[in-house]
Coordinates of C-alpha atoms in Angstrom, one line a residue:
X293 CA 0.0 0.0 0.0
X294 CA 1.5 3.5 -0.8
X295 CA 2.6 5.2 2.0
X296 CA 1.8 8.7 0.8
X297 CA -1.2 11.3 1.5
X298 CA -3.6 9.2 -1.2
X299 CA -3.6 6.4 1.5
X300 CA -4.4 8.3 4.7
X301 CA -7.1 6.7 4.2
X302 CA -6.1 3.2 4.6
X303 CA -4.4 4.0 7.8
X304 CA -7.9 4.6 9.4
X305 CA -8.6 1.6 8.9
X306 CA -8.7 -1.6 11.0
X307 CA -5.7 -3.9 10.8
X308 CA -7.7 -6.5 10.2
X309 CA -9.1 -4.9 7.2
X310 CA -5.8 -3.6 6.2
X311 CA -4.4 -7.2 6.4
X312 CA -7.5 -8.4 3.7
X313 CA -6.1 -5.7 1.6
X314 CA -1.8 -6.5 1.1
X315 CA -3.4 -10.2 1.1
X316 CA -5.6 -9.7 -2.0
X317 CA -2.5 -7.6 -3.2
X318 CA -3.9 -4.6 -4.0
X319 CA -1.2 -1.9 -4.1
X320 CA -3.5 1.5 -3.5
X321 CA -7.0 2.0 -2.7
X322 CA -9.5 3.4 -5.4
X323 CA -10.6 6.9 -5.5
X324 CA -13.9 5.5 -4.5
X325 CA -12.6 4.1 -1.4
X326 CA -10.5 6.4 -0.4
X327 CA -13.3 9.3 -0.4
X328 CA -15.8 6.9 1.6
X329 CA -13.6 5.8 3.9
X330 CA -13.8 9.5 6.7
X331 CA -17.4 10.1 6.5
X332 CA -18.3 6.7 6.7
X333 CA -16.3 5.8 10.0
X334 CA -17.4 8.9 10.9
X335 CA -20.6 7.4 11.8
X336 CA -22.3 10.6 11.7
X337 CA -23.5 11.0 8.3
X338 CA -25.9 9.6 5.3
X339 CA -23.4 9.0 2.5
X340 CA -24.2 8.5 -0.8
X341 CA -21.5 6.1 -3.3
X342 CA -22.0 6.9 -7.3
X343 CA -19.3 5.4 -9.4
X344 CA -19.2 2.6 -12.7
X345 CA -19.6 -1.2 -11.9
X346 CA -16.9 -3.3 -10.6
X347 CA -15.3 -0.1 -9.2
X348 CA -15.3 -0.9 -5.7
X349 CA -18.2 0.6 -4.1
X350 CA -19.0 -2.7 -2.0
X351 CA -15.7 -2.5 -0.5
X352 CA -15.9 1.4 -0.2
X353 CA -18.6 0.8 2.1
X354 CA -17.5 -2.4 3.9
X355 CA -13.6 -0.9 4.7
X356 CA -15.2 1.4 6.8
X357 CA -18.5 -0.4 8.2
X358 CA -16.7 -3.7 9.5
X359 CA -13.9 -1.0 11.0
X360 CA -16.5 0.8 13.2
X361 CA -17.8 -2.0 14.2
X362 CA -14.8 -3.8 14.8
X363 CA -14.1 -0.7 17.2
X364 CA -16.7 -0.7 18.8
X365 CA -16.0 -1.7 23.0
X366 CA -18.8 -4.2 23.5
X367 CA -20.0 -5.7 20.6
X368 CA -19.7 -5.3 16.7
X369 CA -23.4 -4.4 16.0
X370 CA -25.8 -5.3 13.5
X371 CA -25.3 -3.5 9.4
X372 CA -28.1 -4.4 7.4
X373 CA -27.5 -4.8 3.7
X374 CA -30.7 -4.2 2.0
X375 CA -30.7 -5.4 -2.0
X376 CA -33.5 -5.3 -4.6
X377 CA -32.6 -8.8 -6.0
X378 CA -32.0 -11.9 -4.8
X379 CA -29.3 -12.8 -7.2
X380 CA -27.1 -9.9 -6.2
X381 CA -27.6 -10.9 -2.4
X382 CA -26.1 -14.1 -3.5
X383 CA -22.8 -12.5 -5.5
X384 CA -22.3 -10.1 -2.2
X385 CA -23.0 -12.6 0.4
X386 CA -19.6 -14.8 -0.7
X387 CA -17.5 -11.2 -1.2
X388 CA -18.5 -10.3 2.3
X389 CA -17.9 -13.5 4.0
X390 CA -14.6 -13.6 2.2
X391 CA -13.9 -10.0 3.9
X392 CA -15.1 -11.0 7.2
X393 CA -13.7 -14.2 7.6
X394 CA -10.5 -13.6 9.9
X395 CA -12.2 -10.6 11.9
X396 CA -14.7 -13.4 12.7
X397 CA -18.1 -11.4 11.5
X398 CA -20.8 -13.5 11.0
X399 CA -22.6 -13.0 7.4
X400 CA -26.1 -13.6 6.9
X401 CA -28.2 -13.6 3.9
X402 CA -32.0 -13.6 4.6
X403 CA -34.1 -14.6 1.7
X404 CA -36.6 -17.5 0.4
X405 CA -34.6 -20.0 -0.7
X406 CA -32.8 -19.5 3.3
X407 CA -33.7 -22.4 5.1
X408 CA -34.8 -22.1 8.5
X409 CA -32.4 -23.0 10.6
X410 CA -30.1 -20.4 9.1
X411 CA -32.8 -17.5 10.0
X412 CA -33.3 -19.1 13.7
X413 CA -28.9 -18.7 13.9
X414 CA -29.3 -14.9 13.2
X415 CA -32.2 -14.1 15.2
X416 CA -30.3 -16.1 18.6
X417 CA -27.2 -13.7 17.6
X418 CA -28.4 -10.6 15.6
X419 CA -24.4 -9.5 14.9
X420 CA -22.8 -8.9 11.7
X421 CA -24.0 -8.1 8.6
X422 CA -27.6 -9.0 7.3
X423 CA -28.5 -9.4 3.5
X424 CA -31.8 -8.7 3.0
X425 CA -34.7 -7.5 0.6
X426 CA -37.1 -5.1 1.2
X427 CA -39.9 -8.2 1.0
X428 CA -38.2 -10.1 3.3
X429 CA -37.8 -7.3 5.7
X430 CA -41.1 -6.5 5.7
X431 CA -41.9 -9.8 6.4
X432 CA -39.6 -10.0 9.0
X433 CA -41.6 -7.1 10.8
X434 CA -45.1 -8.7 10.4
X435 CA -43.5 -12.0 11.6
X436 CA -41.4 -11.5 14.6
X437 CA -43.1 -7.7 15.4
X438 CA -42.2 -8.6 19.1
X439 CA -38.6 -9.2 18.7
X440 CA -37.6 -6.6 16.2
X441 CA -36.7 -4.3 19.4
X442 CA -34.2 -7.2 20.2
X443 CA -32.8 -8.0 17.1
X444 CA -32.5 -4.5 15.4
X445 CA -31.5 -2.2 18.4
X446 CA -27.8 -2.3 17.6
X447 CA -27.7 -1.8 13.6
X448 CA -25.1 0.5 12.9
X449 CA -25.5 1.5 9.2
X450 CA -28.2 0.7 6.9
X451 CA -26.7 -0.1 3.2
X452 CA -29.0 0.0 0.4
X453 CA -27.5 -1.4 -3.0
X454 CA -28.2 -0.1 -6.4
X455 CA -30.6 2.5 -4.8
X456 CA -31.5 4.0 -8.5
X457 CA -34.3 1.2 -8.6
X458 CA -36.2 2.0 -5.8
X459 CA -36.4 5.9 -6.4
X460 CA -39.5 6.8 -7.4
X461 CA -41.1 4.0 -7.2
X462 CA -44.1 2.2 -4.6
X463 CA -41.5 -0.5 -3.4
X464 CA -39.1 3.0 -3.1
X465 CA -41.5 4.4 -0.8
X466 CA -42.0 0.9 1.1
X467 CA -37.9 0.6 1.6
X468 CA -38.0 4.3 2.9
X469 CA -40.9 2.9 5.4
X470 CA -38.4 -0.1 6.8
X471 CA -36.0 2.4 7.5
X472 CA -38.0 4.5 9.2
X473 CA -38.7 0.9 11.1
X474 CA -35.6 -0.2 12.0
X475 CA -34.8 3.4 13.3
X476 CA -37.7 3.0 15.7
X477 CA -36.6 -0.3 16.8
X478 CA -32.8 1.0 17.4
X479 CA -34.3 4.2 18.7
X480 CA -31.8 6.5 17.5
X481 CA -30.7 7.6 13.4
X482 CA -28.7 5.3 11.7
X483 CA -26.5 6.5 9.2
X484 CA -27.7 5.0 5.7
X485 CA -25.3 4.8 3.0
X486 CA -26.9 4.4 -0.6
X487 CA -24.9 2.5 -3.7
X488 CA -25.4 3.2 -7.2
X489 CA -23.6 3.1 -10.8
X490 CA -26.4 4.8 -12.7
X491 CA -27.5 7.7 -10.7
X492 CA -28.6 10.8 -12.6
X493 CA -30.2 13.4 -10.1
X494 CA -27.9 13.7 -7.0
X495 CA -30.4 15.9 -5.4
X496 CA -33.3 13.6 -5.8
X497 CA -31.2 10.7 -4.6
X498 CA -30.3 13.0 -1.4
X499 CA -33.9 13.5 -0.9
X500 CA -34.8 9.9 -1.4
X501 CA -32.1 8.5 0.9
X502 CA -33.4 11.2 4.0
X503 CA -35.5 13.9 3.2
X504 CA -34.8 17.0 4.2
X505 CA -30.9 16.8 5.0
X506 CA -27.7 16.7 3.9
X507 CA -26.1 14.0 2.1
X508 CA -22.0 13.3 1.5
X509 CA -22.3 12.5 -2.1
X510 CA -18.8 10.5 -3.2
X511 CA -18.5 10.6 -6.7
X512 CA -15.0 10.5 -8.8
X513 CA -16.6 11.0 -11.8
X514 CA -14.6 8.3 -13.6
X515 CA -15.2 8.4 -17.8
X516 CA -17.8 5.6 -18.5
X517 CA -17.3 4.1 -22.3
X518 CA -20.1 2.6 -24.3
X519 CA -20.2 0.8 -27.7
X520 CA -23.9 0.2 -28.8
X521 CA -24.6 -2.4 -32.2
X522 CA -28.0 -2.4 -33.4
X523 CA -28.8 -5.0 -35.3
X524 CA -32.2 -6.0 -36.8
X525 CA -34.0 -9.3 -38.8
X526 CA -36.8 -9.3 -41.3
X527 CA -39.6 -11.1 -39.7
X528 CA -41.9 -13.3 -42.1
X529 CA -45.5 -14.4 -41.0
X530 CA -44.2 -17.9 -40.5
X531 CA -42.4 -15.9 -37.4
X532 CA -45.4 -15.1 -36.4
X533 CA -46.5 -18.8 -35.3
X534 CA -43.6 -19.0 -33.4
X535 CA -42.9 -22.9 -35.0
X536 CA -39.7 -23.7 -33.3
X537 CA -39.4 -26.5 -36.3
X538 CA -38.9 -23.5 -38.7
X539 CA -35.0 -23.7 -39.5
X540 CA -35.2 -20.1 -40.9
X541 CA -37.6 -17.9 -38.2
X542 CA -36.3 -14.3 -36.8
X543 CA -35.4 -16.0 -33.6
X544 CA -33.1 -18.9 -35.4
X545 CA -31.3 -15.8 -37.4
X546 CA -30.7 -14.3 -34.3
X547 CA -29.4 -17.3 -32.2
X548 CA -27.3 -18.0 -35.5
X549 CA -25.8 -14.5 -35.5
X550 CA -25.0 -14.0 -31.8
X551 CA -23.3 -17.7 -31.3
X552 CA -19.8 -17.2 -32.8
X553 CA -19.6 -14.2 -30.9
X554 CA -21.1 -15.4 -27.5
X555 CA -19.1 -18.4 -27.4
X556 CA -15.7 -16.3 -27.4
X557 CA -16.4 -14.6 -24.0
X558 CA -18.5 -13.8 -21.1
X559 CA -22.0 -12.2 -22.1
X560 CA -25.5 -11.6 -20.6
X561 CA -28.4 -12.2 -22.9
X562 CA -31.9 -10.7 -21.7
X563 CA -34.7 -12.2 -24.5
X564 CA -37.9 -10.4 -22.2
X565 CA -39.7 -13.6 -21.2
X566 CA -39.1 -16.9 -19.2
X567 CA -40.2 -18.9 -22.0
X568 CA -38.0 -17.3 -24.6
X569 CA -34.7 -17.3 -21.8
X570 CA -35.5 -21.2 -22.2
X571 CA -36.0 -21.3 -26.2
X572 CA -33.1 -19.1 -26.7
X573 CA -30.8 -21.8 -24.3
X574 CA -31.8 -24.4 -26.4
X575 CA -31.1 -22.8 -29.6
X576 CA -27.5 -22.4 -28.3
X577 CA -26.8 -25.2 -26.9
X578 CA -28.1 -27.6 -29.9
X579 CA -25.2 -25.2 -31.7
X580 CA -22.7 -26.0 -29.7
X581 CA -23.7 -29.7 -30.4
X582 CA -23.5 -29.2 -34.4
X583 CA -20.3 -27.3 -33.8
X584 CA -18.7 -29.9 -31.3
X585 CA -17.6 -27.1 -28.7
X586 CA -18.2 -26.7 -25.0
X587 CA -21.7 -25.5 -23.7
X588 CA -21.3 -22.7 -22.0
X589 CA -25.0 -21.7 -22.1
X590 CA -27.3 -21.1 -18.9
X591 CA -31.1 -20.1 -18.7
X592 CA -31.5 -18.0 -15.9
X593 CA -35.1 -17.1 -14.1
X594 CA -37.2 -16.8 -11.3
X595 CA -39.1 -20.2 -12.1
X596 CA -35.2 -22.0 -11.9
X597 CA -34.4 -24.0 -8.4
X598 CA -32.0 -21.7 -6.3
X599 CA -28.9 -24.3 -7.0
X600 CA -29.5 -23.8 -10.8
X601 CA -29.7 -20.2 -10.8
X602 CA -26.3 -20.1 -8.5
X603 CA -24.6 -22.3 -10.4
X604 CA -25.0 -19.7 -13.6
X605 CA -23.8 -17.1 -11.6
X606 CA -21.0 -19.1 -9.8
X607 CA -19.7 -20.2 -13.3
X608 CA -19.7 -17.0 -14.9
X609 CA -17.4 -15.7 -12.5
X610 CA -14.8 -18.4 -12.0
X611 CA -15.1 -20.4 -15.2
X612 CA -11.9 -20.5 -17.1
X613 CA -13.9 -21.2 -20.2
X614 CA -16.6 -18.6 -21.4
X615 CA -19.7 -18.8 -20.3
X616 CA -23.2 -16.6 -21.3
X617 CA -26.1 -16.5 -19.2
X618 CA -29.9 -15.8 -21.0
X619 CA -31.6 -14.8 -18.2
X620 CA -34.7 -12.4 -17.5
X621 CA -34.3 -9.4 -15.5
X622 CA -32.6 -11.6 -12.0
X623 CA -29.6 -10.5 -13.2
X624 CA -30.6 -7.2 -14.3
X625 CA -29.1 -5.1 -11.3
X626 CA -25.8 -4.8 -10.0
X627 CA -24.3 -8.6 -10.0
X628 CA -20.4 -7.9 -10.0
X629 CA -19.4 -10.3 -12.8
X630 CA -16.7 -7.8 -13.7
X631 CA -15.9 -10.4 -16.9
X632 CA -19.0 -9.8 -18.6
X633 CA -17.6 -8.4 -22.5
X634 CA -21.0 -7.9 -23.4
X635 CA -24.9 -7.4 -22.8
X636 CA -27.6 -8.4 -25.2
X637 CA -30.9 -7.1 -25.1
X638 CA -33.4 -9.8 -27.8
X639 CA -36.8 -7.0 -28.7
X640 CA -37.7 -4.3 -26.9
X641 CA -37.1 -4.0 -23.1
X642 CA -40.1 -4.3 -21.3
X643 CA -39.9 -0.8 -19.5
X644 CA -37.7 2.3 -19.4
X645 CA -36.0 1.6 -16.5
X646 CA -35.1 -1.5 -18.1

């Protein structure tokens, strides 16, 4: 680590911390990280972290978070992680518990496809960091309303993770309702610090994230660079019937087109519809059986058993060979797969936010 005034910020931290860092061999800390570090340790202020994907806003946060509560005299506390997806509880529940591992903080992740004994561990021992979604905290609330005193009076921080989706939006106003919740339950503020790659409106976000004061908004600003290809296909009326014995519909010209160049590197393919996420997968895999060559095709959607689904996302990321995933919109937010070369969006997407 460079021992010059761009690290102050690493010294702040704890050694523990420090230690995960020269381990995983980084040799400075990202402008990101070094601006989050003071005002989030400060434990004083709502901060707000804007900056590209796979730029280190997750460990921006986490640096200082596990160092204030590693500080702390009698216990380590309670942060909860709150997450619109499932999926991307998944990918940060194994960076975390990777980070917390020697400082010995538990990591939980809190969703349906949890089992139940897992739940019953965190609520006997509320410590550490919770990974949660606003459905399941909400359910949490009606659940166990006696206990939420108990099990949420020590939460330090609350962390909210690609906080662009829920602005503006009813499930926007329901996550501003849990925090309001788990404030009442710890009886004092909690500082909440909101995530995001795509945020336009700072002001808004400020207003979202507590209304009516300020904000520490950390944004470097870093240059974002985007190549677009449009590419369209005449579609006959035979298209129309959707006969997946056709050899030449608009979907078998698109599957045709995108395979040489999906099967050369990581990608993301987003056809609009379960049933197409599964047609599409099929298309591609029966081409990598006429071209002899290694399926590296998963479907990906909310119909899929939770071991299918994670074993897309675990392959994608430490696969040597590559690997695409046609998915629906599970993995539309936020999942750290910093190999992806490519997206692909199949039609129209289904919204604007989209």
């Amino acid at each position: 680590m460079k021992n010059d005034a761009s690290s102050n910020s690493f010294e702040l931290l704890d050694p523990r911390i420090q230690r995960w860092i020269w381990e995983h061999e980084w040799t400075e800390l990202r402008s990101i990280q070094e601006g989050a570090i003071p005002p989030i340790l400060s434990h004083e202020k709502d901060v707000i972290l804007s900056s590209g994907t796979a730029s280190g806003k997750t460990e921006a946060a986490f640096f200082p978070i596990l160092t204030h509560m590693l500080q702390r005299p009698d216990s380590i506390g309670l942060t909860v992680y709150i997450s619109p997806l499932i999926a991307l509880i998944n990918d940060q529940f194994n960076r975390l518990e990777d980070m917390c591992e020697e400082p010995e903080i538990p990591v939980y992740a809190w969703h349906g496809g949890i089992s139940a004994s897992k739940k019953r561990k965190f609520i006997s021992n509320p410590k550490g960091v919770l990974l949660i979604t606003p459905e399941s905290l909400q359910a949490f609330f009606c659940n166990h309303g006696g206990m939420t005193e108990i099990v949420f009076s020590e939460t330090q921080y609350i962390v909210i993770d690609e906080m662009h989706s829920f602005i503006g939006t009813e499930r926007g106003k329901q996550l501003q309702t849990l925090m309001h919740l788990l404030e009442c339950a710890a009886k004092r503020k909690i500082p909440r610090i909101g995530l995001s790659a795509t945020l336009g409106d700072m002001g808004l976000a400020s207003e979202y994230l507590r209304k009516g004061c300020d904000v520490e908004i950390i944004n470097p600003g870093t240059p974002m660079h985007l190549q677009i290809l449009l590419k369209g296909f005449v579609q006959t009326q035979n298209d129309d019937k959707n006969d997946e014995n056709e050899d030449e519909t608009a979907t078998v010209k698109i599957a045709k087109y995108l395979f040489p160049i999906l099967i050369q590197s990581n990608n993301l393919v987003f056809p609009n519809s379960r049933a197409k996420v599964e047609y599409y997968t099929k298309l591609f895999s029966e081409l990598c059986e006429v071209n002899k060559c290694t399926n590296g095709f998963f479907a990906h959607h909310g119909n899929l058993a939770h071991g299918i689904r994670e074993e897309a996302e675990l392959t994608i990321k430490q696969s040597n060979h590559p690997t695409t995933i046609v998915c629906t919109n599970t993995l539309e937010l936020g999942i750290d797969i910093g190999s992806v070369e490519s997206i692909v969006q199949i039609g129209s997407p289904p919204s604007v936010s989209s």
